[in-house]
mmCIF file of C-alpha atoms and ligand atoms in Angstrom:
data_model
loop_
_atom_site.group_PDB
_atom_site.id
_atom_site.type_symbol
_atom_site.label_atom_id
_atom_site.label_comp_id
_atom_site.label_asym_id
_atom_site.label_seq_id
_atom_site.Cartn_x
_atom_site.Cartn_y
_atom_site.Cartn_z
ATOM 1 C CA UNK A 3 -5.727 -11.334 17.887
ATOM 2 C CA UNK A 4 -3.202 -14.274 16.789
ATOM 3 C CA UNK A 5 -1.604 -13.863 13.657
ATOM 4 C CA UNK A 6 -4.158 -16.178 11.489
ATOM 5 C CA UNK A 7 -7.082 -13.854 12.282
ATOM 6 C CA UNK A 8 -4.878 -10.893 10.991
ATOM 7 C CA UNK A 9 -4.430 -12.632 8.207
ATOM 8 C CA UNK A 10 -8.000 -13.015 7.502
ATOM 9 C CA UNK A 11 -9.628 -10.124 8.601
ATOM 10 C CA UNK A 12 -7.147 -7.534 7.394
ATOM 11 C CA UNK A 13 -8.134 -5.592 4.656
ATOM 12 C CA UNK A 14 -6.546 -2.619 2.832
ATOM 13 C CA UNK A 15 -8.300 0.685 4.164
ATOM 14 C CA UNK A 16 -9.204 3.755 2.098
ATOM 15 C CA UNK A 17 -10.890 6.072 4.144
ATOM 16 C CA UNK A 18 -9.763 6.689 7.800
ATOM 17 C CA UNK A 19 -10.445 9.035 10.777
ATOM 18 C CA UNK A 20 -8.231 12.381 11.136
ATOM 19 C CA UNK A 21 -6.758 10.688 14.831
ATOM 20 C CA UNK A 22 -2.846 10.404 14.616
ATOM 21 C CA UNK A 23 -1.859 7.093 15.450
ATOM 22 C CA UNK A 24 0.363 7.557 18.332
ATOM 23 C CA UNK A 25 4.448 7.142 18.290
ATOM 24 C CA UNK A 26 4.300 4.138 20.262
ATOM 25 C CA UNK A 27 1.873 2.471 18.543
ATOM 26 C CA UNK A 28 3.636 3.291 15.247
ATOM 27 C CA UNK A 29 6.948 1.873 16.941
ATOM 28 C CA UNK A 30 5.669 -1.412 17.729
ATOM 29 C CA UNK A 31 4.359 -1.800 14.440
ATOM 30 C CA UNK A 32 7.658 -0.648 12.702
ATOM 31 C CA UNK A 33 9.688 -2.941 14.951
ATOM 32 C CA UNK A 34 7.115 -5.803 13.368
ATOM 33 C CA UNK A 35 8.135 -4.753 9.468
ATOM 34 C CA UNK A 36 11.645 -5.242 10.727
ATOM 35 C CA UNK A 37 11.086 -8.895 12.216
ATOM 36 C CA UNK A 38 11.215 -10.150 8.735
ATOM 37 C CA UNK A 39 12.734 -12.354 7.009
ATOM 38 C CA UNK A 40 15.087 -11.490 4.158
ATOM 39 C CA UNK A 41 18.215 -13.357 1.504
ATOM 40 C CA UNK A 42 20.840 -13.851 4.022
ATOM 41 C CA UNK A 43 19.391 -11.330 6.504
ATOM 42 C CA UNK A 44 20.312 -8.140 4.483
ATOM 43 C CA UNK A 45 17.719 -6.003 5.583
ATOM 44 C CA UNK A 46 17.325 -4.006 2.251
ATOM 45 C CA UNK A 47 14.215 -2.222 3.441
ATOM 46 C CA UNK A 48 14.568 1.702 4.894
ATOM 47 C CA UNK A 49 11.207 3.133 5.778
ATOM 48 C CA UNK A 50 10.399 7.106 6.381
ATOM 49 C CA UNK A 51 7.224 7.248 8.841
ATOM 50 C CA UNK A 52 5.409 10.360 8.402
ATOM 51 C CA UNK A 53 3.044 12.142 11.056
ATOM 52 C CA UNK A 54 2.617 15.781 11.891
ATOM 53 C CA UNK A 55 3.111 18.683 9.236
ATOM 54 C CA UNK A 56 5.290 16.639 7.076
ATOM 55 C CA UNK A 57 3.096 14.222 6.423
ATOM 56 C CA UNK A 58 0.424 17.518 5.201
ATOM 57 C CA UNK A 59 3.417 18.807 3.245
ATOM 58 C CA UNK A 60 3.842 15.343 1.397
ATOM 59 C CA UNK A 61 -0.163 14.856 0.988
ATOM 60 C CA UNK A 62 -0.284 18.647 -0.558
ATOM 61 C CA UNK A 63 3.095 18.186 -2.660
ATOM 62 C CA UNK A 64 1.268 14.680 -3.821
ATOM 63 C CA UNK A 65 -1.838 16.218 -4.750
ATOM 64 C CA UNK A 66 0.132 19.249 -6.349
ATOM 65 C CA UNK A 67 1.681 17.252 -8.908
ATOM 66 C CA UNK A 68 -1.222 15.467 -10.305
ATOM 67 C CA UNK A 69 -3.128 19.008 -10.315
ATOM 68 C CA UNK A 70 -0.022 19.954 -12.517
ATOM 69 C CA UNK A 71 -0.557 17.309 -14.532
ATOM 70 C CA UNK A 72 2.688 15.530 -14.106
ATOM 71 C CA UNK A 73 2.465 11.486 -15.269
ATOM 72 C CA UNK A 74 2.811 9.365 -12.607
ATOM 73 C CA UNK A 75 6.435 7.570 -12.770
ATOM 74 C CA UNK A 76 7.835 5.025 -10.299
ATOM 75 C CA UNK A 77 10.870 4.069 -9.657
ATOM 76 C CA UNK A 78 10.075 0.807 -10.782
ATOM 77 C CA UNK A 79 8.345 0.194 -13.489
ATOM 78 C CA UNK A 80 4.156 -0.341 -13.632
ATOM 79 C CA UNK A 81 3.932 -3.453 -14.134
ATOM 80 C CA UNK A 82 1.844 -4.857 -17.329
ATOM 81 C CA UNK A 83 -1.058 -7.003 -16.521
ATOM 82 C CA UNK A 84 -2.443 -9.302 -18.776
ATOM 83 C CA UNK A 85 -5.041 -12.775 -19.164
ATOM 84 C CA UNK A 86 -6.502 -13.591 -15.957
ATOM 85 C CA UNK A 87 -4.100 -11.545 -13.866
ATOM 86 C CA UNK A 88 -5.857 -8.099 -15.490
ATOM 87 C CA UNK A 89 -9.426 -10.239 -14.824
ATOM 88 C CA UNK A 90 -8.902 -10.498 -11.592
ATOM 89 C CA UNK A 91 -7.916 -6.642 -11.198
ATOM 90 C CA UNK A 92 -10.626 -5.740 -13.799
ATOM 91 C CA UNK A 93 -13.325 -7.670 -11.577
ATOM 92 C CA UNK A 94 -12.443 -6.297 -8.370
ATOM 93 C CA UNK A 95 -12.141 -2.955 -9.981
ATOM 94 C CA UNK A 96 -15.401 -3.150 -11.244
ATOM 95 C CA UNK A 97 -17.009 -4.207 -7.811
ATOM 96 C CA UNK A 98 -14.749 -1.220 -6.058
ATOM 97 C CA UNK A 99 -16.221 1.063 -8.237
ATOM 98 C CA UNK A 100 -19.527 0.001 -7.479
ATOM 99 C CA UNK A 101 -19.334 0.073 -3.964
ATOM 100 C CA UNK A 102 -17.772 3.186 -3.302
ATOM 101 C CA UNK A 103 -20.113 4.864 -5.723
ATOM 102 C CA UNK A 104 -17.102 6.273 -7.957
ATOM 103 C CA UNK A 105 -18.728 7.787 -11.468
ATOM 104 C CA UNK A 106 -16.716 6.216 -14.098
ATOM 105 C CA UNK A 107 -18.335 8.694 -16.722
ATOM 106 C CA UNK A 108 -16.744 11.229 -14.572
ATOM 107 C CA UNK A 109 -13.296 12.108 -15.130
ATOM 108 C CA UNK A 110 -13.422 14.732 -12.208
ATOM 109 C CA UNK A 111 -14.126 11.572 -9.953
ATOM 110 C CA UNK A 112 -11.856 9.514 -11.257
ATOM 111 C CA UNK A 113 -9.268 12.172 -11.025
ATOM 112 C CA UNK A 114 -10.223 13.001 -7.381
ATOM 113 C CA UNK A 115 -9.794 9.228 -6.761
ATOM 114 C CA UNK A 116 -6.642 8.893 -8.044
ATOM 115 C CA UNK A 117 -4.846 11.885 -6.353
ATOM 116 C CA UNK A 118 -6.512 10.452 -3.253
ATOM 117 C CA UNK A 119 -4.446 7.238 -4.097
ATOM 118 C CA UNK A 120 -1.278 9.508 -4.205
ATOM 119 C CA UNK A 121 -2.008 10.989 -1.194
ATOM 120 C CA UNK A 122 -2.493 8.117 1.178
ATOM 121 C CA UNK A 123 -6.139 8.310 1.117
ATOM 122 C CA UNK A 124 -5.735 11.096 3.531
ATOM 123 C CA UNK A 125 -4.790 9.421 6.163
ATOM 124 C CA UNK A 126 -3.047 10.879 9.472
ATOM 125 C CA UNK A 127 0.059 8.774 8.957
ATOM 126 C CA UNK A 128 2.006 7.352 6.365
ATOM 127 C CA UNK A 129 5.217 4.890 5.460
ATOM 128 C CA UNK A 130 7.452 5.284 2.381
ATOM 129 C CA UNK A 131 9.432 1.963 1.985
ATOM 130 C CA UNK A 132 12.850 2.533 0.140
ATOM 131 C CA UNK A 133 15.870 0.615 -0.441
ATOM 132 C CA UNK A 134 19.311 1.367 -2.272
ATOM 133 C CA UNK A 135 19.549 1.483 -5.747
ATOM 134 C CA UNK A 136 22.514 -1.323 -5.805
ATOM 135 C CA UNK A 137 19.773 -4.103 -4.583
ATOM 136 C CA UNK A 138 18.629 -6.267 -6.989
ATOM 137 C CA UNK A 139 15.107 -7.776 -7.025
ATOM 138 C CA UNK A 140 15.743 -10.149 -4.660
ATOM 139 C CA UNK A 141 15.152 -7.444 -2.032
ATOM 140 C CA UNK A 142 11.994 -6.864 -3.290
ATOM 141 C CA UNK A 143 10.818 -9.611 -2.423
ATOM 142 C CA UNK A 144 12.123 -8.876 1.119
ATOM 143 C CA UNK A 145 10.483 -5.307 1.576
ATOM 144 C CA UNK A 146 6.786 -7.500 0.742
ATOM 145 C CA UNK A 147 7.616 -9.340 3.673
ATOM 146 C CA UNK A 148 7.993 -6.461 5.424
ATOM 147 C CA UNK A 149 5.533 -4.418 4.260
ATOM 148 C CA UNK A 150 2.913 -7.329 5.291
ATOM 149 C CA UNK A 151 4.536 -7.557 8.808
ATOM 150 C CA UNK A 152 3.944 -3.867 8.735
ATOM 151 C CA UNK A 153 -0.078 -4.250 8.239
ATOM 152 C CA UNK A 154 -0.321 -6.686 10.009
ATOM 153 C CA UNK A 155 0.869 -5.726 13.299
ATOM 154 C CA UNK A 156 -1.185 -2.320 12.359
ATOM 155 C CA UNK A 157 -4.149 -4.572 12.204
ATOM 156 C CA UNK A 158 -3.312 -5.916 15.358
ATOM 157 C CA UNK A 159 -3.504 -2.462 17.126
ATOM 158 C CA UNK A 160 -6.626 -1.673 15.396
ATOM 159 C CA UNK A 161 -4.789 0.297 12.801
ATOM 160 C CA UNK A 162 -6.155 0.732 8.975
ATOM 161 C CA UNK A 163 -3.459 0.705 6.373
ATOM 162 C CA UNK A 164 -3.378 0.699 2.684
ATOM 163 C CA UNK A 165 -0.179 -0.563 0.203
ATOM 164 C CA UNK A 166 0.066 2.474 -2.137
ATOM 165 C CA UNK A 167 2.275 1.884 -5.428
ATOM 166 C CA UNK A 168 0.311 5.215 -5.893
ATOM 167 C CA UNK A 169 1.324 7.204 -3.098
ATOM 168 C CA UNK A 170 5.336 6.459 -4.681
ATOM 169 C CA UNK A 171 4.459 7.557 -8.033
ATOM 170 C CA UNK A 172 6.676 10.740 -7.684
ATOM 171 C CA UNK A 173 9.373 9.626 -6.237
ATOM 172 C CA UNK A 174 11.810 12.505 -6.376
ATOM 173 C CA UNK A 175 8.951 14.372 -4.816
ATOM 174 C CA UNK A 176 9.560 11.673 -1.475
ATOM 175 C CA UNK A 177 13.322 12.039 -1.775
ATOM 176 C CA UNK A 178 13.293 15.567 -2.003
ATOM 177 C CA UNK A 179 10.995 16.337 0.826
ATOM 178 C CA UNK A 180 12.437 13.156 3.111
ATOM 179 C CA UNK A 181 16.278 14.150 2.521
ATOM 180 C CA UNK A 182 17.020 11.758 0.410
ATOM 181 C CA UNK A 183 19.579 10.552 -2.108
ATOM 182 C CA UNK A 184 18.814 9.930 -6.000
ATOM 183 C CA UNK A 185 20.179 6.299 -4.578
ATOM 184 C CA UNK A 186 17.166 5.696 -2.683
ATOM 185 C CA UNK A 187 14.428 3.858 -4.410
ATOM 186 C CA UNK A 188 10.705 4.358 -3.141
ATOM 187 C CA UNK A 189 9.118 1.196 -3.360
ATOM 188 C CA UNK A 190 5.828 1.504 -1.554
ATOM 189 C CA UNK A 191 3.684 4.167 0.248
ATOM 190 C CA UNK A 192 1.395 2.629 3.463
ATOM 191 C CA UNK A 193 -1.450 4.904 4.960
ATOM 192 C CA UNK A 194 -1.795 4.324 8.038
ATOM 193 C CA UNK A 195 -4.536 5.662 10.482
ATOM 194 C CA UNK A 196 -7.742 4.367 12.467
ATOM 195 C CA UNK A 197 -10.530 3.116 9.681
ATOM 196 C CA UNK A 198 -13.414 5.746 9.147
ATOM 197 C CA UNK A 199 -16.489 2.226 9.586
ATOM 198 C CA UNK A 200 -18.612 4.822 7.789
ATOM 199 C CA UNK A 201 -17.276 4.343 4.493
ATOM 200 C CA UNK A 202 -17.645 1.996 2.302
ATOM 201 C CA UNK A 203 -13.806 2.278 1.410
ATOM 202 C CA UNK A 204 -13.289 1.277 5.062
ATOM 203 C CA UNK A 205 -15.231 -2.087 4.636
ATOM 204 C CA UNK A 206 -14.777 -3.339 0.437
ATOM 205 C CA UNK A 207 -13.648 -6.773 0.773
ATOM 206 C CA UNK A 208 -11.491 -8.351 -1.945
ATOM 207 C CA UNK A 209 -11.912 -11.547 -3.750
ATOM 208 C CA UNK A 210 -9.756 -14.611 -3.471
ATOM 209 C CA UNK A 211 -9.697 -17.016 -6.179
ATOM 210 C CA UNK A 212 -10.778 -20.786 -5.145
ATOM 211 C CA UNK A 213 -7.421 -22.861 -3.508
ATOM 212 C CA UNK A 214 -7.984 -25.409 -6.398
ATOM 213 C CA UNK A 215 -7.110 -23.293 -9.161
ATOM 214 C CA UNK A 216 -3.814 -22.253 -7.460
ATOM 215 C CA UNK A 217 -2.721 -24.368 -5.368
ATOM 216 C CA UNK A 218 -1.909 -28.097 -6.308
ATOM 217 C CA UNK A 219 -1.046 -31.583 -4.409
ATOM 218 C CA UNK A 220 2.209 -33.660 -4.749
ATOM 219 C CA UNK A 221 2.760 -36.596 -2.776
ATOM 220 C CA UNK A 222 -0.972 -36.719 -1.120
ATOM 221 C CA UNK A 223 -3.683 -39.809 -1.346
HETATM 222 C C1 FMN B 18 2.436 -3.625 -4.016
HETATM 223 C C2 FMN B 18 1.026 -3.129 -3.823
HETATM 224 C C3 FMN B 18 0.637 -1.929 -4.370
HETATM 225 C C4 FMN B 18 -0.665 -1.451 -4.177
HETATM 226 N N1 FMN B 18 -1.016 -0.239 -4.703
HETATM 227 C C5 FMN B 18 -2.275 0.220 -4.513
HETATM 228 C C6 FMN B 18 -2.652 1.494 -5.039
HETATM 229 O O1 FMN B 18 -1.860 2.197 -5.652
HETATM 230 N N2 FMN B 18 -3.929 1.908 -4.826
HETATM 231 C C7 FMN B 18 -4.838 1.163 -4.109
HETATM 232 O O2 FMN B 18 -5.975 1.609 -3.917
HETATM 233 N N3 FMN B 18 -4.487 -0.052 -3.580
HETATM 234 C C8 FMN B 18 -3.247 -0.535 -3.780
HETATM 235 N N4 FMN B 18 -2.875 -1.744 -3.249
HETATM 236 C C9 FMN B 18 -3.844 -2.508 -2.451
HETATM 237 C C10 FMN B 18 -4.420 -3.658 -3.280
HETATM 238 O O3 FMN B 18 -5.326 -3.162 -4.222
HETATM 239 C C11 FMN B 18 -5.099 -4.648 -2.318
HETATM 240 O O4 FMN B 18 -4.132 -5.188 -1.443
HETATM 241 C C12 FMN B 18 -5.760 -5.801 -3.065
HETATM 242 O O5 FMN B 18 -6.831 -5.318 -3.849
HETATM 243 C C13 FMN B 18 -6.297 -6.859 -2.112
HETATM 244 O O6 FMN B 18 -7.228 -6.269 -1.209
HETATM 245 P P1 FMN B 18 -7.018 -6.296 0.374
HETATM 246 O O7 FMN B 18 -5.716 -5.594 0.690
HETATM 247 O O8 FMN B 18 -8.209 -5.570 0.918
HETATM 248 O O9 FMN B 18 -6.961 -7.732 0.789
HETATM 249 C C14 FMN B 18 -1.594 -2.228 -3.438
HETATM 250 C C15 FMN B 18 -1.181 -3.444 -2.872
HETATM 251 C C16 FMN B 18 0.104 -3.889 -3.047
HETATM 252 C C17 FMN B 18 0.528 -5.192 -2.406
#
């Protein structure tokens, strides 16, 4: 697969066979996220990979505070969407919804969906991207690029993942469990694991809005 066709046939994944993906595999794809580009090559991204029994402590310890009721809280803030940036989440939403036959007059469904969201869709694998507090937003930027290397190079291996601002909204839960410092920002949760085709959360496509309302010309006849 060359790195266009990634491009256009990767999709996130939400539903995904129990199969670990194995440590090599995960290696090559981790040696991809650090490939990237960042300001002046700082390399502000850290990433945790979790397999095994961790990863089923972090899923349960996930799940645990949502059961507890605990408000979700990132690190960084949720962003506020408005105009057509919440239209375009809105429509997809909608469509999502649809698809995967989630009851939206069902608040046990809609909670079930969302700790599923915090805990990587269940998936066999997982990566929590961090970076030091003393960063600015710069880096931010930075751990995108990486994160897309990341998913990328999954795809590549036939490897489902997921971006999960979800799966980082209890952070100190992460650092506490991963070893690590109040310093250490999570920025982003990735499930990875081989894509359960039976699902409709394996195959929901996402919209793109038309190149001519984004994109314009300078300089061209
Ligand atoms: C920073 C970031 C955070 C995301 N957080 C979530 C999330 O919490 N839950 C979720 O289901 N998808 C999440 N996604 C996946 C997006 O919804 C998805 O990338 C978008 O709808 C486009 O669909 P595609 O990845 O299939 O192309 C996130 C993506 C990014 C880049």
């Amino acid at each position: 697969m060359d790195v266009v066709e990634a491009i256009h046939t990767r999709r996130s994944i939400r539903a995904f066979k129990p199969d670990p993906v194995p440590r090599e595999v995960l290696r090559s794809i981790l040696r991809a996220a650090l490939q990237a580009p960042s300001w002046e090559n700082t390399q502000p991204w850290e990433f945790a990979v979790l397999g095994g029994e961790v990863m089923k402590n972090v899923k349960e310890a996930l799940a645990a505070m949502g059961q507890a009721g605990e408000k979700p809280h990132l690190d960084f803030p949720w962003p506020k969407f408005t105009g057509p940036y919440m239209e375009r989440l809105r429509s997809d939403g909608r469509r999502l919804v649809r698809e995967l036959r989630l009851r939206q007059d069902c608040p046990d469904s809609l909670r079930r969906w969302r700790t599923s969201m915090r805990t990587f869709f269940d998936a066999p694998n997982g990566v929590v991207m961090y970076m030091d507090a003393s960063l600015s937003q710069w880096s931010l930027l930075d751990m995108g690029i990486a994160a897309e290397n990341l998913m990328l190079a999954a795809w590549e291996h036939g490897v489902g993942t997921c971006a999960l601002a979800a799966a980082v909204a209890y952070p100190e839960v992460l650092r506490s469990l991963l070893d690590l410092p109040e310093s250490k920002k999570m920025v982003l949760g990735i499930a990875l694991g081989y894509p359960d085709l039976s699902q409709p959360a394996a195959t929901f496509r996402s919209s793109r809005e038309p190149m001519e309302g984004l994109v314009t010309w300078h300089g061209f006849d």
